[in-house]
Short mmCIF file of C-alpha atoms in Angstrom, two decimals:
data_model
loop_
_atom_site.label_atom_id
_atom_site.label_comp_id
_atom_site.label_asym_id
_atom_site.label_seq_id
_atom_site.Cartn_x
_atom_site.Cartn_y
_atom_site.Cartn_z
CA UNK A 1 -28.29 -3.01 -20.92
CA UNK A 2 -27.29 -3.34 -17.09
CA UNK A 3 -24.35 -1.79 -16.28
CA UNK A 4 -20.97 -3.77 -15.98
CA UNK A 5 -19.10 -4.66 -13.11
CA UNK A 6 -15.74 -6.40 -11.90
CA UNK A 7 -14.54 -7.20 -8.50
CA UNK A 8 -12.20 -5.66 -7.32
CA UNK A 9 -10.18 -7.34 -4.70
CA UNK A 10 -6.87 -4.85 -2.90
CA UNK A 11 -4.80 -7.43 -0.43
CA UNK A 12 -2.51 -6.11 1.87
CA UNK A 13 0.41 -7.68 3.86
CA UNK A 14 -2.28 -8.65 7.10
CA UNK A 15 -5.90 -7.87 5.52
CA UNK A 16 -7.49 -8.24 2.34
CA UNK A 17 -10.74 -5.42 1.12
CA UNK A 18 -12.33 -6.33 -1.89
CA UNK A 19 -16.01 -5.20 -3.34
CA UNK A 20 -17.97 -5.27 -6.49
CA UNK A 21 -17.35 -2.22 -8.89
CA UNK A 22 -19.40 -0.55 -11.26
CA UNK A 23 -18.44 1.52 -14.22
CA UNK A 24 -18.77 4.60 -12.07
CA UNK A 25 -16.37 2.96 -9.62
CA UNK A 26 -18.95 3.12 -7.02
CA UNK A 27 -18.42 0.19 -4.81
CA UNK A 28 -21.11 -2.52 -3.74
CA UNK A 29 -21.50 -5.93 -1.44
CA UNK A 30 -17.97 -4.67 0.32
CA UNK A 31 -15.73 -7.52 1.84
CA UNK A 32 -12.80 -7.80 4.59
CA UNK A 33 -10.67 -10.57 5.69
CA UNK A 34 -7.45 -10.91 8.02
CA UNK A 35 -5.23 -13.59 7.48
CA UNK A 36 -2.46 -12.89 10.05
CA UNK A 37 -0.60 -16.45 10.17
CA UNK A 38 -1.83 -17.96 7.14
CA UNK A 39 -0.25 -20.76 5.07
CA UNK A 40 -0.28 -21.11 1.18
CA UNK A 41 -3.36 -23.16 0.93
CA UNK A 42 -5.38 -20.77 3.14
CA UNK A 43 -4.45 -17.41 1.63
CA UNK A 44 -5.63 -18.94 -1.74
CA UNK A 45 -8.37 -20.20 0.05
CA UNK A 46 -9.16 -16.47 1.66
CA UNK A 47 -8.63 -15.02 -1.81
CA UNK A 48 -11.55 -17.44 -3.32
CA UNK A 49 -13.86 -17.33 -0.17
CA UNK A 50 -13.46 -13.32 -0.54
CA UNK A 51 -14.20 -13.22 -3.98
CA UNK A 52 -17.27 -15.73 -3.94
CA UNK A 53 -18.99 -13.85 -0.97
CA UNK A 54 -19.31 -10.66 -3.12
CA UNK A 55 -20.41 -12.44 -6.64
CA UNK A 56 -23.13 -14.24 -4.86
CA UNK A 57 -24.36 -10.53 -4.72
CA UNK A 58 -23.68 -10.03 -8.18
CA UNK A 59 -23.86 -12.76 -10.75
CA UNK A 60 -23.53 -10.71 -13.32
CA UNK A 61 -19.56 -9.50 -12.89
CA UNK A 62 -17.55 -9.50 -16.05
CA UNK A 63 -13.89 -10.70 -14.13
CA UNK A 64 -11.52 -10.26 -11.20
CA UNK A 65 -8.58 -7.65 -10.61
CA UNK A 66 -6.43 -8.72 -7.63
CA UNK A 67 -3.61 -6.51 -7.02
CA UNK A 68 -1.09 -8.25 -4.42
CA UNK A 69 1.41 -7.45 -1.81
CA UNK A 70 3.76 -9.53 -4.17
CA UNK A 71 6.56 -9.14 -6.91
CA UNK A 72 4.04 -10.35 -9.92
CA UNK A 73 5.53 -11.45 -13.57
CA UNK A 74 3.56 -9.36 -16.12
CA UNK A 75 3.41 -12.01 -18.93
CA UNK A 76 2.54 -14.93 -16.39
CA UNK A 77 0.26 -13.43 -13.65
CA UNK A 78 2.44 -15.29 -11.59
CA UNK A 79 3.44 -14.29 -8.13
CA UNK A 80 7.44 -14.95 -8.00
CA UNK A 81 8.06 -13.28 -4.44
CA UNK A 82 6.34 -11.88 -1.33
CA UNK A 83 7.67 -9.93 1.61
CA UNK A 84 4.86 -10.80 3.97
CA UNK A 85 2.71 -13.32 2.37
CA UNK A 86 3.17 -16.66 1.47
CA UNK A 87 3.27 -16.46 -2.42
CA UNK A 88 6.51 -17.80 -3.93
CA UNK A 89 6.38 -19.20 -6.86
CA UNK A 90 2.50 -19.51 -7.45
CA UNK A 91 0.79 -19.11 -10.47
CA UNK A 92 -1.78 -16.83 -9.21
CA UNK A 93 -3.79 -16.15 -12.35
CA UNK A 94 -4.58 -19.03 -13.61
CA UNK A 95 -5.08 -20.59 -9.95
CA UNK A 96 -7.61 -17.77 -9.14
CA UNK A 97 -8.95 -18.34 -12.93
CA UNK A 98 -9.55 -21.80 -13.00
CA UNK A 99 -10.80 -21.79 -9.38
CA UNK A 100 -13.46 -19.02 -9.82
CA UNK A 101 -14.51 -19.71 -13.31
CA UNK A 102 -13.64 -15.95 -14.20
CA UNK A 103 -10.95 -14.14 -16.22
CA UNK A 104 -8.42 -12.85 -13.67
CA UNK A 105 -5.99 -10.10 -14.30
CA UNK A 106 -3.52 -9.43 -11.41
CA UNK A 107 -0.44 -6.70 -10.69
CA UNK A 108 0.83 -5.68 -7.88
CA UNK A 109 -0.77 -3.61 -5.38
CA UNK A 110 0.77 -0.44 -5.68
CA UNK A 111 0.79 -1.00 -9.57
CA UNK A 112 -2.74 -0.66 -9.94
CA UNK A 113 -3.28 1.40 -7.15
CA UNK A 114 -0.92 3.95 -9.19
CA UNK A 115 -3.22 2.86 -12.65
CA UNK A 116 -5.87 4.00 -10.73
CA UNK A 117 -4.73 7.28 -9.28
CA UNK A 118 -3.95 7.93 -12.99
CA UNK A 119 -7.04 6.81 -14.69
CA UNK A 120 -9.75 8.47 -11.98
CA UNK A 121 -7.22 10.07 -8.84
CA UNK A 122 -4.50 12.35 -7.58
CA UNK A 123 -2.36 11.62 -11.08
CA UNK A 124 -4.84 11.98 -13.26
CA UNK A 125 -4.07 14.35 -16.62
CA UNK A 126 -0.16 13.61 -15.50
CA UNK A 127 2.20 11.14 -17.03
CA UNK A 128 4.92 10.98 -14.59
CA UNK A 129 4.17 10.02 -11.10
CA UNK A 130 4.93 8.07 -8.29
CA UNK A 131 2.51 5.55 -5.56
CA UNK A 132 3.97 5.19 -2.11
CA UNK A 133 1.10 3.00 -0.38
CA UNK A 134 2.03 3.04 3.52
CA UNK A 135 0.42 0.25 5.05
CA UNK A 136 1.76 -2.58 6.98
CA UNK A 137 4.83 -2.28 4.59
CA UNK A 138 5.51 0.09 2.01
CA UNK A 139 4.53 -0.74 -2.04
CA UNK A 140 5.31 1.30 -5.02
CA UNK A 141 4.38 1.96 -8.30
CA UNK A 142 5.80 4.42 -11.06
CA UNK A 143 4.02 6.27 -13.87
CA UNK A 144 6.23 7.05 -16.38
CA UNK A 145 5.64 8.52 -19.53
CA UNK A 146 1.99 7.35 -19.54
CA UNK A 147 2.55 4.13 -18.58
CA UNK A 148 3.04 1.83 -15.28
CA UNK A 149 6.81 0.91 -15.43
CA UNK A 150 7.10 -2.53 -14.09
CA UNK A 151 10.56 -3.35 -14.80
CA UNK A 152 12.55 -6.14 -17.19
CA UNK A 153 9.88 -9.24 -16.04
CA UNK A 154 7.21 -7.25 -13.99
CA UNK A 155 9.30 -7.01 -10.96
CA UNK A 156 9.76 -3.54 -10.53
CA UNK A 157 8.99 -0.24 -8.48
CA UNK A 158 9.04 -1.62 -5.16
CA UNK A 159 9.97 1.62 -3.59
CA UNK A 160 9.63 0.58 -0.29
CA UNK A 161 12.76 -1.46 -0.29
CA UNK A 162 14.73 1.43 -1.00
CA UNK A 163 17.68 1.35 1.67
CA UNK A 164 17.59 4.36 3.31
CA UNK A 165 20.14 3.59 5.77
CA UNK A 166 23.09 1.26 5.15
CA UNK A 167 23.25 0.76 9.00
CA UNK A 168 19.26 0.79 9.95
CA UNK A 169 17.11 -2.11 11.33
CA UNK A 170 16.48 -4.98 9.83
CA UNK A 171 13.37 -4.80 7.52
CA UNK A 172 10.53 -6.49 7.75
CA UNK A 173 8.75 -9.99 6.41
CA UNK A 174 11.42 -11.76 4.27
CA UNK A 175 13.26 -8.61 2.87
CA UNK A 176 16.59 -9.94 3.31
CA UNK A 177 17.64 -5.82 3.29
CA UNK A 178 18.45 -3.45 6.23
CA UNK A 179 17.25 0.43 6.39
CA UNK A 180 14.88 -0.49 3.92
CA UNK A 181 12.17 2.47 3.65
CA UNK A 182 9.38 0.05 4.78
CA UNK A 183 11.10 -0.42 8.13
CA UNK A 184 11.64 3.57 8.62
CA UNK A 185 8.17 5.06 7.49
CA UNK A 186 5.87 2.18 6.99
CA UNK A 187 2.01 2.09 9.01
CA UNK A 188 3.50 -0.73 11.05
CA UNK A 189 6.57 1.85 11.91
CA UNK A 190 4.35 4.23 13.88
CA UNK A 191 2.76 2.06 15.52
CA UNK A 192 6.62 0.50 16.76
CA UNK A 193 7.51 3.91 17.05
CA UNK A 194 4.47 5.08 18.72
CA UNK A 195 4.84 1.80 21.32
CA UNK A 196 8.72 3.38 21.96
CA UNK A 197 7.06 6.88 23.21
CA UNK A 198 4.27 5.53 25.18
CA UNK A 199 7.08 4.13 27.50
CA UNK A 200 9.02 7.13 27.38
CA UNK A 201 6.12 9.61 28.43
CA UNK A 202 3.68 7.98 30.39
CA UNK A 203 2.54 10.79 31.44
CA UNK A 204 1.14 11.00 27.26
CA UNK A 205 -2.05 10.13 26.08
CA UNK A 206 -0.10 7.66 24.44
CA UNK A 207 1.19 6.56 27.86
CA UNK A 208 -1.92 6.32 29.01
CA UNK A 209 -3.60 3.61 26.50
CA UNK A 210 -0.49 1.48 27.04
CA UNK A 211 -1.14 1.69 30.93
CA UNK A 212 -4.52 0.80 30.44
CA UNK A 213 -3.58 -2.34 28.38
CA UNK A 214 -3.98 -0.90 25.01
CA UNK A 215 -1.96 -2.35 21.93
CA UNK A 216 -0.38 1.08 20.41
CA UNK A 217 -1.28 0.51 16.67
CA UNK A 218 -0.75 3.02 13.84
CA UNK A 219 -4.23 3.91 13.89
CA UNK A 220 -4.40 4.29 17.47
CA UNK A 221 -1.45 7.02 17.05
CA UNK A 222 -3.02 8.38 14.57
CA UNK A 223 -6.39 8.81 15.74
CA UNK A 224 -4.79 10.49 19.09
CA UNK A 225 -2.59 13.10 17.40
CA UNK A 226 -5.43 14.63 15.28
CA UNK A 227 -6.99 14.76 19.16
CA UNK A 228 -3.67 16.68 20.02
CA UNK A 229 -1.38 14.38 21.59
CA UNK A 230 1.91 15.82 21.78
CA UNK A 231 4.00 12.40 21.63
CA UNK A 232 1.91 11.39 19.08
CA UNK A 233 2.43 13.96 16.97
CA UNK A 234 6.18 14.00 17.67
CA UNK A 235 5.87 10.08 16.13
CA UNK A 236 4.11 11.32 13.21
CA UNK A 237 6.27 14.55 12.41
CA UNK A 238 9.76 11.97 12.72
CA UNK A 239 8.11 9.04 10.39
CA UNK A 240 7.08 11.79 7.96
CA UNK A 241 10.62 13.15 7.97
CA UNK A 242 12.18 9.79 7.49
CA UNK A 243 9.23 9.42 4.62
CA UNK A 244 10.85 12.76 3.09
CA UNK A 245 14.34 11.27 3.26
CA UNK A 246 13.17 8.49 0.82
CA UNK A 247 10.65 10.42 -1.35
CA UNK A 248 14.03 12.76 -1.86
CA UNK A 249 15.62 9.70 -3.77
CA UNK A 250 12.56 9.28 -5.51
CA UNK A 251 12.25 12.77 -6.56
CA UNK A 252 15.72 13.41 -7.34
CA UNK A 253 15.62 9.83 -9.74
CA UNK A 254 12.56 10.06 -11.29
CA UNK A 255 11.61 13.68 -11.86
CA UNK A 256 7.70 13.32 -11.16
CA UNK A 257 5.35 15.37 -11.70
CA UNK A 258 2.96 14.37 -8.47
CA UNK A 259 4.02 11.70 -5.77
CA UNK A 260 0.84 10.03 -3.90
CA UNK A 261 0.76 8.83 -0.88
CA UNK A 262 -1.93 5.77 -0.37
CA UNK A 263 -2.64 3.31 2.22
CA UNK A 264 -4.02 3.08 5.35
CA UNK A 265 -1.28 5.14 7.32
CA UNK A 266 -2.17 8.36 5.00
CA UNK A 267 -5.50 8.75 7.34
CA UNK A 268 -2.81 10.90 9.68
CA UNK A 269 -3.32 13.96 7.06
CA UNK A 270 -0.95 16.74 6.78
CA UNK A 271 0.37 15.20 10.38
CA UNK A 272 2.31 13.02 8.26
CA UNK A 273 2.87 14.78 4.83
CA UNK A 274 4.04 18.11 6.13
CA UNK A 275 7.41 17.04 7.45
CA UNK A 276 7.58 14.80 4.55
CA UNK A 277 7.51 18.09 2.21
CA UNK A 278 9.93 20.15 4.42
CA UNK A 279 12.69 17.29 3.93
CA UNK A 280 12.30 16.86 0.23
CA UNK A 281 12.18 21.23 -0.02
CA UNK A 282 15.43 20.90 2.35
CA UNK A 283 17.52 18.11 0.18
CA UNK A 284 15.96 17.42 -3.20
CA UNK A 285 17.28 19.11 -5.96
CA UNK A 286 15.95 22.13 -6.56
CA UNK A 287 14.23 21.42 -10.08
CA UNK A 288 12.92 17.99 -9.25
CA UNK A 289 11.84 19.02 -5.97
CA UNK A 290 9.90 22.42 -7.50
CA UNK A 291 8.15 19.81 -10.01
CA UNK A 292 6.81 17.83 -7.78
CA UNK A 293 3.41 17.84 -5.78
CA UNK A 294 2.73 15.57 -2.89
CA UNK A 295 -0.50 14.98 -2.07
CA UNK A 296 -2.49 11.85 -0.21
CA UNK A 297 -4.17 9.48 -2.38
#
């Protein structure tokens, strides 16, 4: 009997990763798309074009599992909401079903990418835990008692739009919020904050890029603080603070036993989840904050 297989499709706020998967969860026939700028009709179309590029590799696959940057109703599969896609009001599922022929299940990102920490990662043999996925925003998912809690209609857990600070910068997309936790600690944060100390120390490697025409990404900070570079650091040590500050909130409301941090931004490492750590030992509550492990995805 050949082994089964889904695909497997993870979009984020500007890219969308996707794959076949086996029951192993090895990952085959990988795919990528951007779709900075996108309308309605083109994001579906990305999501289909995506999707039929890897199951011309493999006929065989059983269904589809999008999770989406996107407030999703559980019973419906529909997505109600969006910070940085275009996805009001859609009825995903049974768009994506009756376009590719497939069943389709689909959650939010961060919901399944907490499932899956539980099922095969970081959370697994726990029943309380928390996803913070820092990307180009910030998603969330909670484990609680066992299960993913998604809220009265499916709505639920997005962390990342915790405010933070009453007074703080507008957030990002259509969050109608300020102070929001995706605009203080989010992947797209350190690369703003990151742009902000290249032209305070141009003397920094940092500096340096931006001299020589370089966009200052989160990556790009990334990649030069693990080479050493002071400023860079400095950007990661005061996002992971701010990233504390929130996870304290977390902590102190829902008692977890492990918190993981996913998405692209946790490629900076300890850089990042140190400082994180020394705020939540500084200000959680003592019980919660003893309970609770944070570890990268």
């Amino acid at each position: 009997m050949p082994p089964r297989r889904v695909i497997g499709i993870d979009a984020g706020g500007t890219k969308l990763l996707g794959g076949v998967v086996d029951e192993e969860l090895a990952v085959h026939h990988r795919v990528y798309r951007n779709w900075r700028g996108a309308d309605l009709a083109e994001t579906l179309d990305i999501f289909v074009e995506a999707v039929e590029e890897v199951r011309a590799t493999a006929p065989e696959v059983e269904a589809v599992g999008f999770g989406i940057p996107a407030l999703v109703e559980a019973e419906t599969g529909a997505s109600l909401w969006s910070t940085h896609l275009p996805l009001e009001d859609v009825p995903f599922r049974d768009l994506m079903s009756e376009r590719l022929g497939l069943p389709v299940y689909v959650d939010n990102d961060a919901n399944v990418a907490m499932l899956a920490e539980h099922r095969r990662g970081a959370a697994r043999d726990v029943d309380h835990a928390l996803m913070v996925a820092l990307g180009t925003g910030i998603g969330g998912g909670l484990l609680l008692d066992g299960r993913i809690y998604r809220g009265a209609i499916g709505v639920g857990g997005e962390l990342g739009h915790m405010v933070v600070d009453l007074d703080g910068p507008e957030c990002q997309g259509a969050c109608p919020g300020r102070g929001c936790l995706e605009v203080l600690a989010s992947g797209t944060t350190i690369g703003v904050e990151g742009q902000a100390a290249a032209r305070t120390r141009p003397d920094s490697a940092l500096g340096r890029r931006l001299a020589a025409g370089r966009d200052i990404t989160g990556p790009l900070v990334t990649e030069l603080a693990h080479s050493g570079d002071e400023a860079a650091r400095e950007v990661l040590d005061a996002v992971g603070r701010r990233l504390g500050a929130g996870l304290t909130g977390l902590i102190n409301a829902f008692n977890p036993e492990v918190v993981v941090i996913g998405g692209g931004a946790v490629a900076a490492g300890e850089l990042l989840l140190e400082p994180a750590r020394e705020v939540v030992a500084e200000r959680a509550l003592p019980p919660a904050a003893g309970a609770a492990r944070i570890v990268a995805a």
